[in-house]
Amino acid sequence: METSIEKRVAELENLVFLSKNVLSFDEASKFLNLSKSYLYKLTSGNLIP
């Protein structure tokens, strides 16, 4: 039963991400599955906005 609940929570989290226009840095890191340090490197190098 926990697996089912965990799966539903994950699906709801994905829906929340998709419904937002702007993500926080932490949310973007989770959404893109990138470490915060790598995401910072990309943004500081103007490789992504």
PDB file of C-alpha atoms in Angstrom:
ATOM      1  CA  MET A   1       0.000   0.000   0.000  1.00  0.00           C
ATOM      2  CA  GLU A   2       2.847   2.413   0.743  1.00  0.00           C
ATOM      3  CA  THR A   3       4.190   1.994  -2.757  1.00  0.00           C
ATOM      4  CA  SER A   4       0.842   3.049  -4.146  1.00  0.00           C
ATOM      5  CA  ILE A   5       0.724   6.099  -1.885  1.00  0.00           C
ATOM      6  CA  GLU A   6       4.312   7.027  -2.730  1.00  0.00           C
ATOM      7  CA  LYS A   7       3.527   6.693  -6.426  1.00  0.00           C
ATOM      8  CA  ARG A   8       0.490   8.952  -6.094  1.00  0.00           C
ATOM      9  CA  VAL A   9       2.510  11.538  -4.168  1.00  0.00           C
ATOM     10  CA  ALA A  10       5.170  11.511  -6.886  1.00  0.00           C
ATOM     11  CA  GLU A  11       2.508  11.983  -9.558  1.00  0.00           C
ATOM     12  CA  LEU A  12       1.009  14.913  -7.647  1.00  0.00           C
ATOM     13  CA  GLU A  13       4.438  16.507  -7.247  1.00  0.00           C
ATOM     14  CA  ASN A  14       4.960  16.250 -11.004  1.00  0.00           C
ATOM     15  CA  LEU A  15       1.606  17.895 -11.647  1.00  0.00           C
ATOM     16  CA  VAL A  16       2.533  20.776  -9.355  1.00  0.00           C
ATOM     17  CA  PHE A  17       5.813  21.275 -11.217  1.00  0.00           C
ATOM     18  CA  LEU A  18       4.039  21.280 -14.565  1.00  0.00           C
ATOM     19  CA  SER A  19       1.416  23.787 -13.461  1.00  0.00           C
ATOM     20  CA  LYS A  20       3.913  26.417 -12.277  1.00  0.00           C
ATOM     21  CA  ASN A  21       5.255  29.091 -14.609  1.00  0.00           C
ATOM     22  CA  VAL A  22       8.377  29.766 -12.562  1.00  0.00           C
ATOM     23  CA  LEU A  23      10.283  27.262 -10.441  1.00  0.00           C
ATOM     24  CA  SER A  24      12.478  28.030  -7.478  1.00  0.00           C
ATOM     25  CA  PHE A  25      16.133  27.043  -7.734  1.00  0.00           C
ATOM     26  CA  ASP A  26      15.538  23.950  -5.595  1.00  0.00           C
ATOM     27  CA  GLU A  27      12.472  22.961  -7.615  1.00  0.00           C
ATOM     28  CA  ALA A  28      14.364  23.408 -10.882  1.00  0.00           C
ATOM     29  CA  SER A  29      17.195  21.261  -9.567  1.00  0.00           C
ATOM     30  CA  LYS A  30      14.776  18.458  -8.677  1.00  0.00           C
ATOM     31  CA  PHE A  31      12.760  18.848 -11.882  1.00  0.00           C
ATOM     32  CA  LEU A  32      15.859  18.703 -14.099  1.00  0.00           C
ATOM     33  CA  ASN A  33      17.477  16.025 -11.934  1.00  0.00           C
ATOM     34  CA  LEU A  34      20.650  18.121 -11.671  1.00  0.00           C
ATOM     35  CA  SER A  35      22.735  18.877  -8.628  1.00  0.00           C
ATOM     36  CA  LYS A  36      22.432  22.404  -7.292  1.00  0.00           C
ATOM     37  CA  SER A  37      26.119  23.058  -7.890  1.00  0.00           C
ATOM     38  CA  TYR A  38      25.895  21.977 -11.538  1.00  0.00           C
ATOM     39  CA  LEU A  39      22.738  24.016 -12.089  1.00  0.00           C
ATOM     40  CA  TYR A  40      24.460  27.039 -10.562  1.00  0.00           C
ATOM     41  CA  LYS A  41      27.437  26.483 -12.871  1.00  0.00           C
ATOM     42  CA  LEU A  42      25.120  26.428 -15.890  1.00  0.00           C
ATOM     43  CA  THR A  43      23.300  29.595 -14.853  1.00  0.00           C
ATOM     44  CA  SER A  44      26.449  31.498 -13.902  1.00  0.00           C
ATOM     45  CA  GLY A  45      27.996  30.598 -17.265  1.00  0.00           C
ATOM     46  CA  ASN A  46      24.869  31.869 -19.065  1.00  0.00           C
ATOM     47  CA  LEU A  47      24.358  28.420 -20.570  1.00  0.00           C
ATOM     48  CA  ILE A  48      20.757  28.453 -19.346  1.00  0.00           C
ATOM     49  CA  PRO A  49      18.693  31.469 -18.274  1.00  0.00           C
TER      50      PRO A  49
END
